[in-house]
Tab-separated table of C-alpha atoms in Angstrom:
chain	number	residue	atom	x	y	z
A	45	UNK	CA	0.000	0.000	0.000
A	46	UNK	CA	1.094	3.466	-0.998
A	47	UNK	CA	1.796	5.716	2.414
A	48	UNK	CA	3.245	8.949	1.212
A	49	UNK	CA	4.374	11.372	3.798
A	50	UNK	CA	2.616	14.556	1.972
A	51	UNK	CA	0.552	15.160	-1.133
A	52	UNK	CA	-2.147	12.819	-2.235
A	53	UNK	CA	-3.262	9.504	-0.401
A	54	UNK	CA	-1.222	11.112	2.667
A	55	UNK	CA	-1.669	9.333	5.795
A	56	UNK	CA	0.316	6.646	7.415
A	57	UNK	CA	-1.560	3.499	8.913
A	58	UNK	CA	0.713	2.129	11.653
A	59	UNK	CA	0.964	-1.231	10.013
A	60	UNK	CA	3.766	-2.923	8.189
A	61	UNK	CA	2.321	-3.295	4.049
A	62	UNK	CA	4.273	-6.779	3.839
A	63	UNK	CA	5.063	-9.446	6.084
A	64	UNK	CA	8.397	-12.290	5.831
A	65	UNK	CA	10.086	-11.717	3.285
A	66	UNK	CA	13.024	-12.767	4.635
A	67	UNK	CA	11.869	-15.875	6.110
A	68	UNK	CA	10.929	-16.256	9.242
A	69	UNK	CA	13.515	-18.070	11.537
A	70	UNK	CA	12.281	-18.317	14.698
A	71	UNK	CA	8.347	-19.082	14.958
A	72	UNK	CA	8.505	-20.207	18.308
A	73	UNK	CA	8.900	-16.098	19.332
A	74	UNK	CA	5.318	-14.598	20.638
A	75	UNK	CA	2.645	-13.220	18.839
A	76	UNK	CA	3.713	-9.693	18.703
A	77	UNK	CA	7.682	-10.048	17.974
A	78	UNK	CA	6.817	-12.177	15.439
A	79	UNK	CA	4.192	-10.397	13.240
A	80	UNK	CA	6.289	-7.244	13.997
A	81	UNK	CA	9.887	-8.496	12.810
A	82	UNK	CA	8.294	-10.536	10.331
A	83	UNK	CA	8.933	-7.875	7.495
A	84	UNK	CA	12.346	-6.613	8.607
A	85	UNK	CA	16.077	-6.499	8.081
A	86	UNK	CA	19.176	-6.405	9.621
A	87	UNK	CA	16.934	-6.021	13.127
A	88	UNK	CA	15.542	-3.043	11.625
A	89	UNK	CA	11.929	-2.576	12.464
A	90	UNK	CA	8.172	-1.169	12.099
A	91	UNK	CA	5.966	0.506	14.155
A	92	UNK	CA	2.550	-1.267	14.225
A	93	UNK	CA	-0.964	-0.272	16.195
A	94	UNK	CA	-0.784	-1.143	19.964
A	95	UNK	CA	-4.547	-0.448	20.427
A	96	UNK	CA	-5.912	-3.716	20.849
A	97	UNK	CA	-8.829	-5.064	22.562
A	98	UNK	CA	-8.287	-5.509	26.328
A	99	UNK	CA	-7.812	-8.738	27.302
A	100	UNK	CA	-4.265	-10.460	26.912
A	101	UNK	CA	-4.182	-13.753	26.357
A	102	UNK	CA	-8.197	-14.582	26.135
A	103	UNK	CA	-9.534	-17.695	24.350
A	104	UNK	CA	-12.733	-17.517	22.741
A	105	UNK	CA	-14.439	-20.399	22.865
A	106	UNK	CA	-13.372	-24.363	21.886
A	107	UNK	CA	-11.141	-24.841	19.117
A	108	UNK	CA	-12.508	-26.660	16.441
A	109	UNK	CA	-10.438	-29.952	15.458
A	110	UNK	CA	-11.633	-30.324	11.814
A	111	UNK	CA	-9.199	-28.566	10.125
A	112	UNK	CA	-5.454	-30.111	9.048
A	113	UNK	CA	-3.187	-27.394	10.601
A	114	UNK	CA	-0.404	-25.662	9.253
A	115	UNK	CA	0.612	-26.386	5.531
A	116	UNK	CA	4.115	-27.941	6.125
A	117	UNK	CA	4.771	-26.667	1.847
A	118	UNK	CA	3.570	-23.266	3.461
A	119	UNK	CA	6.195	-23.605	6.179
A	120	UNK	CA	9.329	-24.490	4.386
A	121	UNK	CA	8.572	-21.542	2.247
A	122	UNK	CA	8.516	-18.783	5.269
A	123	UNK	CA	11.327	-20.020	6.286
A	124	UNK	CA	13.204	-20.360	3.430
A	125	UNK	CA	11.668	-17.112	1.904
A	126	UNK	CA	11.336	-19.097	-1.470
A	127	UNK	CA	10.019	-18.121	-4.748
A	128	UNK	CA	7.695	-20.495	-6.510
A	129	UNK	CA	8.008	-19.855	-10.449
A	130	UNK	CA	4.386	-19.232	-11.839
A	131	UNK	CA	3.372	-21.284	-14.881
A	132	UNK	CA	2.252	-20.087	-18.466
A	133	UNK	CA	-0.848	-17.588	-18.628
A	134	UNK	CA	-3.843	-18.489	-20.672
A	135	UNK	CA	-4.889	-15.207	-21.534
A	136	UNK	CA	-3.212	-12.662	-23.914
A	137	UNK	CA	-1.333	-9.646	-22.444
A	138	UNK	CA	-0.737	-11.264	-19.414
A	139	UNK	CA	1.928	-11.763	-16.956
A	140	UNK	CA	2.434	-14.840	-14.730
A	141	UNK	CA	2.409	-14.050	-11.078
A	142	UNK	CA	5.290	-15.810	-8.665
A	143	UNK	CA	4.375	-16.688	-5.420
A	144	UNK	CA	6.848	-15.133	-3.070
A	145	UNK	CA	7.161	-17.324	0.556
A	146	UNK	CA	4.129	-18.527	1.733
A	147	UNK	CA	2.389	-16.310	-0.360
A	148	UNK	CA	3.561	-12.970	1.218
A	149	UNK	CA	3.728	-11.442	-2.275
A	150	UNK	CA	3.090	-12.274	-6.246
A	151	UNK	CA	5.863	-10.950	-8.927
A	152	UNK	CA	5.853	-10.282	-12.256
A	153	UNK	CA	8.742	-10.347	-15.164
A	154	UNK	CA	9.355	-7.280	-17.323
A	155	UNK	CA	11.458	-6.108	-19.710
A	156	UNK	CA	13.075	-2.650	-19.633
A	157	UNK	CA	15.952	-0.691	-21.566
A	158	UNK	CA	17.921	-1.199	-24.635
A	159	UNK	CA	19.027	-4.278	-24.971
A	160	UNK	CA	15.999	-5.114	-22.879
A	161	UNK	CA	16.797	-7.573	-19.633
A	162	UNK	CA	14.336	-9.274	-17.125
A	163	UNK	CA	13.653	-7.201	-14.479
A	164	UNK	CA	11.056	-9.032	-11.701
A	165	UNK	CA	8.491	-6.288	-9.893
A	166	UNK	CA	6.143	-6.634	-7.367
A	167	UNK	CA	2.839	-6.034	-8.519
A	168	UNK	CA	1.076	-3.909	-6.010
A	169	UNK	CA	-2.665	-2.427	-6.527
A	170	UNK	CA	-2.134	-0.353	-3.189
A	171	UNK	CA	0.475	2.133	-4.919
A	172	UNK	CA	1.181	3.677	-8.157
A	173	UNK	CA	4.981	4.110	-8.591
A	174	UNK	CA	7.057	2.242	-10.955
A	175	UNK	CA	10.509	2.176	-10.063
A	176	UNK	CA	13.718	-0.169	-10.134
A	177	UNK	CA	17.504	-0.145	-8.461
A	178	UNK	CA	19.448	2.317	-10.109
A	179	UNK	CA	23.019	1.368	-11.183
A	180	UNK	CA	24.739	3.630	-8.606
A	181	UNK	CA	21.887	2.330	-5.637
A	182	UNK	CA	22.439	2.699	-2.105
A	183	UNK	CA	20.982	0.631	1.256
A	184	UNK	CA	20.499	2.858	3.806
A	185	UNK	CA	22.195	0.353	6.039
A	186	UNK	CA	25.742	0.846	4.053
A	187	UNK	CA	26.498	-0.887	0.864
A	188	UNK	CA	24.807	-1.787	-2.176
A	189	UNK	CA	21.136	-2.505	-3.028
A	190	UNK	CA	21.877	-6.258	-3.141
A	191	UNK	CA	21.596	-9.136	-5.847
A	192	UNK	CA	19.436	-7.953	-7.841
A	193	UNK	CA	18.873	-6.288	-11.814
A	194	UNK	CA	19.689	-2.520	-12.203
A	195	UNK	CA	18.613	0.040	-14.558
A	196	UNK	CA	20.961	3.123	-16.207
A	197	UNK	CA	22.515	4.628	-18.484
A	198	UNK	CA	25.712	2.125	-18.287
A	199	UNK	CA	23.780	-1.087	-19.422
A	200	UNK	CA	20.556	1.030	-22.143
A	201	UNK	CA	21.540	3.502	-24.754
A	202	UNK	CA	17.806	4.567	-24.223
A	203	UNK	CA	18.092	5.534	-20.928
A	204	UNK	CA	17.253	9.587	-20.060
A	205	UNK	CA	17.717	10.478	-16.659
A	206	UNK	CA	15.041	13.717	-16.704
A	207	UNK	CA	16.899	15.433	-13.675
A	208	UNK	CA	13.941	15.105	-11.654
A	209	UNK	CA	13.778	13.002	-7.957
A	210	UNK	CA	10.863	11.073	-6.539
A	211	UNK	CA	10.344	9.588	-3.435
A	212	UNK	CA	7.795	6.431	-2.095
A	213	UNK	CA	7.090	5.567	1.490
A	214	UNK	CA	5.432	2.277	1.875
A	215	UNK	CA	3.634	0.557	5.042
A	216	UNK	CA	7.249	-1.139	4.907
A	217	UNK	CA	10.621	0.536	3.479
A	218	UNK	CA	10.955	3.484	1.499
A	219	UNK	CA	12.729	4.555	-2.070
A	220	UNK	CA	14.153	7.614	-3.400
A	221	UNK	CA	15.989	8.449	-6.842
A	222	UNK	CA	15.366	9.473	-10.454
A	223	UNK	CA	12.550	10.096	-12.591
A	224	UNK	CA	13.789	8.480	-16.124
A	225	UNK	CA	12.824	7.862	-19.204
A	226	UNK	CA	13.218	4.293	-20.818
A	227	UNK	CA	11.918	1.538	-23.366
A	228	UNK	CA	9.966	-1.205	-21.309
A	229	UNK	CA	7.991	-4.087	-22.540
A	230	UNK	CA	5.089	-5.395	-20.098
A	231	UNK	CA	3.267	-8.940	-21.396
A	232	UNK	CA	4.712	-8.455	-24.736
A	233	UNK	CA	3.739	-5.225	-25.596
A	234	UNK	CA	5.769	-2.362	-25.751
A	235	UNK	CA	5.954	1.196	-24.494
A	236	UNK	CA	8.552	3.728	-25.964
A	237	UNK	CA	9.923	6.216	-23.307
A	238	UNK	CA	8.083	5.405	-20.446
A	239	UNK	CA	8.646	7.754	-17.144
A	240	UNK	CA	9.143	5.851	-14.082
A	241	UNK	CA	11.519	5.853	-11.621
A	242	UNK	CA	15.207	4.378	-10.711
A	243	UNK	CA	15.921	4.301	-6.793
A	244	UNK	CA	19.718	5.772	-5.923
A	245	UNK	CA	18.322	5.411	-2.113
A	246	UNK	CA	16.229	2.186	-0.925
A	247	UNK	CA	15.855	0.876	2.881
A	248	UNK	CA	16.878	-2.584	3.827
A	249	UNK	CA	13.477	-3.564	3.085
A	250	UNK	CA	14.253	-3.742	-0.766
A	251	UNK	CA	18.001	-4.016	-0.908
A	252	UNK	CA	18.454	-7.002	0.911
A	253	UNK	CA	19.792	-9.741	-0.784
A	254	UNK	CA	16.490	-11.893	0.506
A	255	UNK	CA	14.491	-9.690	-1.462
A	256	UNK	CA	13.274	-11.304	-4.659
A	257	UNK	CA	12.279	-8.872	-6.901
A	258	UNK	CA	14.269	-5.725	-8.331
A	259	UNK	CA	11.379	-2.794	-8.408
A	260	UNK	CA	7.748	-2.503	-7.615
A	261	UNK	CA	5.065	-1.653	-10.259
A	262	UNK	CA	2.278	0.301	-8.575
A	263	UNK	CA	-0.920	-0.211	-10.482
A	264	UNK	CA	-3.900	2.131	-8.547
A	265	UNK	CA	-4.663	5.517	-10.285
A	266	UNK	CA	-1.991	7.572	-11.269
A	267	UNK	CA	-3.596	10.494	-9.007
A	268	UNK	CA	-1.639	8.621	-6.151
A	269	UNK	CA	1.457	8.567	-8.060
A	270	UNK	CA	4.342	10.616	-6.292
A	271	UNK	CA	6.303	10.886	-9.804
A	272	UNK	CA	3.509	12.100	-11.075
A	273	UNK	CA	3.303	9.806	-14.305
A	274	UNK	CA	0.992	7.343	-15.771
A	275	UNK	CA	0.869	3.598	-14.474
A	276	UNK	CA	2.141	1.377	-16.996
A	277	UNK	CA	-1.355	-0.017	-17.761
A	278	UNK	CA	-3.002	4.168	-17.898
A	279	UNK	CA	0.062	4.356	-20.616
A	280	UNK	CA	-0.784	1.188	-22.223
A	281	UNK	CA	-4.335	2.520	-22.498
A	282	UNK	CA	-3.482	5.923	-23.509
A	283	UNK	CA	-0.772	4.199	-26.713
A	284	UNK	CA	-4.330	1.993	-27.769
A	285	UNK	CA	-2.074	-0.984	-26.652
A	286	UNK	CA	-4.586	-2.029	-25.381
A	287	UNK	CA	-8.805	-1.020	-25.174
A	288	UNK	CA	-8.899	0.065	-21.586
A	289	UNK	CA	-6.896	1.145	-18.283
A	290	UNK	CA	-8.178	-2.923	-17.276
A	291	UNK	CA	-5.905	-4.539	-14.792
A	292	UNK	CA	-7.044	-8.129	-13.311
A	293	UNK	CA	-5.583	-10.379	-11.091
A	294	UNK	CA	-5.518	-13.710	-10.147
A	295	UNK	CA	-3.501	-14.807	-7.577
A	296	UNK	CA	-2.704	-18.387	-6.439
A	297	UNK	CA	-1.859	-20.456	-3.260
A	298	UNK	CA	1.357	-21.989	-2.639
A	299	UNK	CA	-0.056	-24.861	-0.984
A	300	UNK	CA	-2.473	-25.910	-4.070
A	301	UNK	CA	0.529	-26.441	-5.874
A	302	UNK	CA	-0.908	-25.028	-9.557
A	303	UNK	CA	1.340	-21.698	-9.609
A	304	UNK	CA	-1.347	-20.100	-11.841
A	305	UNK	CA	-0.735	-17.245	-11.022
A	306	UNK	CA	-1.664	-14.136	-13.803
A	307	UNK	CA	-1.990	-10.032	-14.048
A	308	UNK	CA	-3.676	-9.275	-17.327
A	309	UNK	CA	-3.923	-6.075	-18.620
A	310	UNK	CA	-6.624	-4.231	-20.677
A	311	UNK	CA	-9.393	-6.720	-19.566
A	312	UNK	CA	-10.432	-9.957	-17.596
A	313	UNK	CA	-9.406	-13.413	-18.325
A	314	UNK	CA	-12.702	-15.113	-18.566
A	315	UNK	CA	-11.175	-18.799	-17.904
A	316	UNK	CA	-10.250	-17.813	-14.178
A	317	UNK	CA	-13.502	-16.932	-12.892
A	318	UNK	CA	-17.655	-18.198	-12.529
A	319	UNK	CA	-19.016	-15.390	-14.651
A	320	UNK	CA	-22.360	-15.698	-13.134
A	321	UNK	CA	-20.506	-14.178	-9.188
A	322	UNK	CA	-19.220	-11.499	-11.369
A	323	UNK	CA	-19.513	-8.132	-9.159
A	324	UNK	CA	-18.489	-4.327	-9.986
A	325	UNK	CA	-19.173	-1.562	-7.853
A	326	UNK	CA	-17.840	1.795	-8.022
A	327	UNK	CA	-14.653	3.054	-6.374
A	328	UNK	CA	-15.330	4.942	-3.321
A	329	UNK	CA	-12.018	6.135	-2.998
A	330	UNK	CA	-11.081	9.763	-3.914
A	331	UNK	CA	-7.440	9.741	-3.378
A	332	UNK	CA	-6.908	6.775	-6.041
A	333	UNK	CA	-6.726	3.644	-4.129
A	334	UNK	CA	-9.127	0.623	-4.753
A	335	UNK	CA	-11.535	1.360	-2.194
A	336	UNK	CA	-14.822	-0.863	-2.338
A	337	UNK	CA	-18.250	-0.651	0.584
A	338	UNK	CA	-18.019	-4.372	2.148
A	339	UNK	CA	-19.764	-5.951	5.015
A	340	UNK	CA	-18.327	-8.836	7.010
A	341	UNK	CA	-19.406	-12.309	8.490
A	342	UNK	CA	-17.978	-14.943	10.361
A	343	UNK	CA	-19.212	-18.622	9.974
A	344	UNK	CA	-22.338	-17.246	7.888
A	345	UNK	CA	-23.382	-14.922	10.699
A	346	UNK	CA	-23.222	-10.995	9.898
A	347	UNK	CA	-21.026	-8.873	12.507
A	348	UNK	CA	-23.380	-5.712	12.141
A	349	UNK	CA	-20.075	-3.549	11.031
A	350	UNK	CA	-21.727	-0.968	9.306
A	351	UNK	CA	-20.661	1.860	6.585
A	352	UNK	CA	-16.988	-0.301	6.361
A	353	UNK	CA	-15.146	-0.023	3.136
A	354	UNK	CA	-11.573	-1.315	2.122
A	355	UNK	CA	-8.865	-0.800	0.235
A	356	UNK	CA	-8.075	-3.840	-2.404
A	357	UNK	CA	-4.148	-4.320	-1.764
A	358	UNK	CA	-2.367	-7.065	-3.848
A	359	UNK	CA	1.011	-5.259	-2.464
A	360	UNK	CA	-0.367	-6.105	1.300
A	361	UNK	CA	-0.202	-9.779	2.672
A	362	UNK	CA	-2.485	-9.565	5.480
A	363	UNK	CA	-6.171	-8.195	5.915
A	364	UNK	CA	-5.864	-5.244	8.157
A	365	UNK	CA	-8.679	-4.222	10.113
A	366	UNK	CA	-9.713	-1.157	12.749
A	367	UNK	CA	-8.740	-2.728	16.156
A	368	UNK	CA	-12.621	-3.001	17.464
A	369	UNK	CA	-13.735	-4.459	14.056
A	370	UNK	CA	-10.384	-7.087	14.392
A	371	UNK	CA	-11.483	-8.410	17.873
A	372	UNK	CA	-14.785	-8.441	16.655
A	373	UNK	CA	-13.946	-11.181	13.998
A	374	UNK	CA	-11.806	-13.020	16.428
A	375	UNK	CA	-14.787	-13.319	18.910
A	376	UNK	CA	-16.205	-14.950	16.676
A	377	UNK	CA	-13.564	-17.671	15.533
A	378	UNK	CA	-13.582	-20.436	18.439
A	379	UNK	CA	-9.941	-20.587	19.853
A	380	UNK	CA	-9.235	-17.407	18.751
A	381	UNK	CA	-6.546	-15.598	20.942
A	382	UNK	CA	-5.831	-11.809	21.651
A	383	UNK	CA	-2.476	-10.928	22.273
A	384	UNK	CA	-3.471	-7.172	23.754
A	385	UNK	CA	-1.188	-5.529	21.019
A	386	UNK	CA	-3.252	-5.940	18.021
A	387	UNK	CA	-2.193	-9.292	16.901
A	388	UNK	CA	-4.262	-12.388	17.031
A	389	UNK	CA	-3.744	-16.120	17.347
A	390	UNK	CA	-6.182	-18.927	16.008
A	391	UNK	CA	-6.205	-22.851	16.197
A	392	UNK	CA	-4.150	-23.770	12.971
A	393	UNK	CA	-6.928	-26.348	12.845
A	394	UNK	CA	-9.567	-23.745	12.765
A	395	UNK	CA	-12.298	-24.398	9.990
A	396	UNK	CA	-13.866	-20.913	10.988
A	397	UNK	CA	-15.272	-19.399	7.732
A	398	UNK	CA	-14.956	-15.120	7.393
A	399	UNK	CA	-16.641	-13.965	4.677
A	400	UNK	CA	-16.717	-10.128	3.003
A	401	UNK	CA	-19.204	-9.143	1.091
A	402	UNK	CA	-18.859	-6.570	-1.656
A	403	UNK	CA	-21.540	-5.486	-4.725
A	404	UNK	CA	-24.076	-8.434	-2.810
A	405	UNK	CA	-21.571	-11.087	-3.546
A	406	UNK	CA	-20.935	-12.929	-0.661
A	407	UNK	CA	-16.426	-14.042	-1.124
A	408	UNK	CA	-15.531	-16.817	1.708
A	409	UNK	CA	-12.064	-17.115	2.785
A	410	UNK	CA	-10.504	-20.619	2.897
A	411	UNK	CA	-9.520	-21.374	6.327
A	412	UNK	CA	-6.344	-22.180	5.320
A	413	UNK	CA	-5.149	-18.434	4.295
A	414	UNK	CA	-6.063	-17.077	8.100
A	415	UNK	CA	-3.234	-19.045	9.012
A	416	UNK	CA	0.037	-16.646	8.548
A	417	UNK	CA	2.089	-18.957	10.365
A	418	UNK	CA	2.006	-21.110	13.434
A	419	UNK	CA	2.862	-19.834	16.375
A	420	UNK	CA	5.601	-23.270	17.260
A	421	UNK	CA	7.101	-24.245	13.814
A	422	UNK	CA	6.973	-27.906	15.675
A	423	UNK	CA	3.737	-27.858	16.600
A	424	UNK	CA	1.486	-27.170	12.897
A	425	UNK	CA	-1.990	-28.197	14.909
A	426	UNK	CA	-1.456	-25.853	17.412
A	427	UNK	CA	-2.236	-21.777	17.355
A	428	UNK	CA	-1.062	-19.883	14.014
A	429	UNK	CA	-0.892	-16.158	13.742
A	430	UNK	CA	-3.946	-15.326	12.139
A	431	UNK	CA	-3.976	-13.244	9.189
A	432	UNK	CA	-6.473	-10.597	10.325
A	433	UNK	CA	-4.395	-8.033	12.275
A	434	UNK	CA	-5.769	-5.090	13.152
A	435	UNK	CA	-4.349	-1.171	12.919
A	436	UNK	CA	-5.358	2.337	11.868
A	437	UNK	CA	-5.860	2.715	8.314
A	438	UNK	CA	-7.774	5.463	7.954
A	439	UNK	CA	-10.155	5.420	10.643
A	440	UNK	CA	-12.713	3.097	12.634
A	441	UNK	CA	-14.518	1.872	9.324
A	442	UNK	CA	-11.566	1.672	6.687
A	443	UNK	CA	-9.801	-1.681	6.409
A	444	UNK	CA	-7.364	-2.622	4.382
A	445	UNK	CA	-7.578	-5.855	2.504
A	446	UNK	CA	-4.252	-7.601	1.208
A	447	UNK	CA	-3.790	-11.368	-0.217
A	448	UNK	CA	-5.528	-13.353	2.340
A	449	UNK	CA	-8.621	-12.413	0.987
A	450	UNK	CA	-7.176	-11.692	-2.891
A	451	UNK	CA	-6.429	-15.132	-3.062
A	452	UNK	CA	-10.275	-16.179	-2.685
A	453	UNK	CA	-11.124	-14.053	-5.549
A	454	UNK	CA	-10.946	-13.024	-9.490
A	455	UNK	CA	-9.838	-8.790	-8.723
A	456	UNK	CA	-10.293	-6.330	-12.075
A	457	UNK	CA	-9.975	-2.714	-11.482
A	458	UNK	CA	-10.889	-0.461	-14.453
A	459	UNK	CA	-9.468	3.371	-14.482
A	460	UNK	CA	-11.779	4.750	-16.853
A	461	UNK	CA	-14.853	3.807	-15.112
A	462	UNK	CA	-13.175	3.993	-11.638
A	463	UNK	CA	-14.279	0.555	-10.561
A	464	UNK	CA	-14.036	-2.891	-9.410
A	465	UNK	CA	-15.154	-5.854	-9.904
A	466	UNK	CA	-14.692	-9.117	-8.273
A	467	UNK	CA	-15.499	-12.884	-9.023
A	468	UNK	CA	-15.593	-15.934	-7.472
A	469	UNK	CA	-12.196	-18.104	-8.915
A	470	UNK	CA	-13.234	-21.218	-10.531
């Protein structure tokens, strides 16, 4: 998610945007230390919400057995921090998506300068920057910006540095550099000069080695865009590339083994998704996030939550909720823990079903993604960090909904008619 420090979209939940990409070595730590250091480097940390619900430590209810715990593929990829290659996409002008971890994040290949080379990017629907290492990148811990692909005027004649700096604060790390110009091919088609960014500063957060991808391409309306440029798809759009500012995602679960993973761009890939659950509602948000009205239910029973709206993050790995609406949920999960900081446990066996609703389409989440990672790396039928954490977004009915949800659902978002739509995957 896109957290600027001024201009548009300006306000900074108190929530890290991504979660392990380093791996998590030591699961066995509590609740708190482990959600919080989950995203870090070099011992470098995040400040997250405190303001939990009252009550450290309380159960809620009997834990139900019926569920099989902790995916063991799951937990040799958090603490590994692997990347699982996706397969081939079925639909033209698409991308496939790899799974980073346990599916902390989904990454795209693209190619950019002259002679073009493969640079992998993050895709993230919660910002609208795109940006790669520059050649002469720095770590703000000392050094280098890792192993990873960088962009200048050393290895493409058709690099243009324009002289002008940018600068992208995220819910985790940060990135400062060069506005440039530069040939880049996305899914096969081409754009001639695109402006987008090279980063001469990044935090440890995208310069460590453990870091699998070389840039970030930020894919909500360009109105959010701190180098105040078109997103690669609004450019696509605007060449007649392709018919419409259309960008859909599918993104898939480690565990399930299929890697079909896909970003298309400039409309939907019909083959993904039950066209008769197809949903689109209009974008509440006037800042240029993906912002959709939603209610919420837990094992088919409404929570009352009223007037609640969230943000549509593919960037974010957990669901992040306002801290009464969070313990609300877990009230409602049996076996559900509070840790009194904002994070929550739940039975790794739970089969608890929470459900959002958006445009009267009623999206369940498979048990399986509330499960982060368990709380004893030994112990994969015991309590998991659940994947609902709660923090301030922007206020007590905003939430902010990453890829434990996304991964339950066929996501479009469409610039042009500033909407969304949704579908149940098939």
């Amino acid at each position: 998610m896109y957290i600027p420090a001024t201009g548009p979209g300006s306000r900074k939940p108190a929530v890290d945007k991504r979660f392990n990409r380093s791996g998590v070595s030591h699961i066995s730590e509590p609740v708190t230390t482990l959600v919080n250091n989950a995203a870090t480097k070099g011992g470098k940390g995040k400040n997250r919400n405190k303001n939990a619900a009252a009550g450290t430590g309380a159960t809620n209810g009997t834990a139900s057995n019926g569920g099989a715990g902790f995916s063991e593929v799951d937990l040799e990829a958090a603490l590994k921090g692997t990347l699982a290659p996706a397969g081939n996409p079925t639909a033209d002008n698409s991308l496939g998506l790899d799974i980073e971890a346990n599916d902390v994040g989904y990454i795209a290949t693209v190619q950019m300068g002259t002679p073009p080379r493969d640079f992998k990017l993050l895709m993230d629907s919660g910002s609208a920057d795109l940006w790669v290492g520059g050649e002469n990148c720095q770590s703000e811990d000392g050094g280098d910006c890792g192993n990873h692909v960088f962009l200048g005027s050393g290895s493409s004649s058709s690099f243009v540095d324009t002289k002008q700096q940018f600068q992208v604060t995220y819910g985790s790390g940060a990135v400062a550099g060069d506005i440039i110009t530069d040939d880049i091919n996305v899914a096969g088609l081409d754009l001639k000069a695109h402006k987008f960014g090279v980063a001469t500063q990044e935090t440890v957060d995208f310069s460590s080695n453990q870091t699998p991808f070389d840039g970030l391409m930020g894919l909500a309306q360009s109105t959010l865009s701190q180098q105040q440029t078109l997103t690669p798809v609004e450019a696509l759009s605007k060449n007649g590339l392709i018919q419409d500012a259309i960008t859909s995602y599918k993104i898939s679960r480690l565990a399930d083994g299929k890697n079909d993973g896909e970003i298309t761009f400039g409309g939907l890939d019909q083959t993904k998704f039950d066209a008769n659950t197809l949903v689109t509602f209009d974008n509440v948000n006037k800042q240029g996030f993906w912002e959709g009205a939603m209610t919420v239910s837990v094992n088919g029973q409404d929570l009352g939550l009223k007037g609640r709206t969230a943000i549509l993050d593919t960037g974010t790995t957990l669901v992040i909720a306002p801290a009464a609406d969070a313990t609300a949920v877990h009230q409602a999960i049996p076996g559900a823990k509070s840790d009194g900081q904002g994070g929550f446990t739940i039975p790794c066996t739970t089969t608890a079903s929470v459900a959002l609703t958006f445009g009267g389409q009623t999206f369940d989440i498979n048990p399986q993604d509330l499960l982060f990672v368990p709380v004893d790396q030994n112990d994969l039928q015991g309590d998991c960090v659940s994947g609902i954490s709660s923090g301030n977004i922007g206020g007590d009915a905003e939430w902010l909904v990453g890829d434990v949800f996304l991964k339950n659902a066929y996501f479009s978002t469409d610039v042009t008619k500033n909407q969304i739509s949704l579908a149940k995957l098939v």
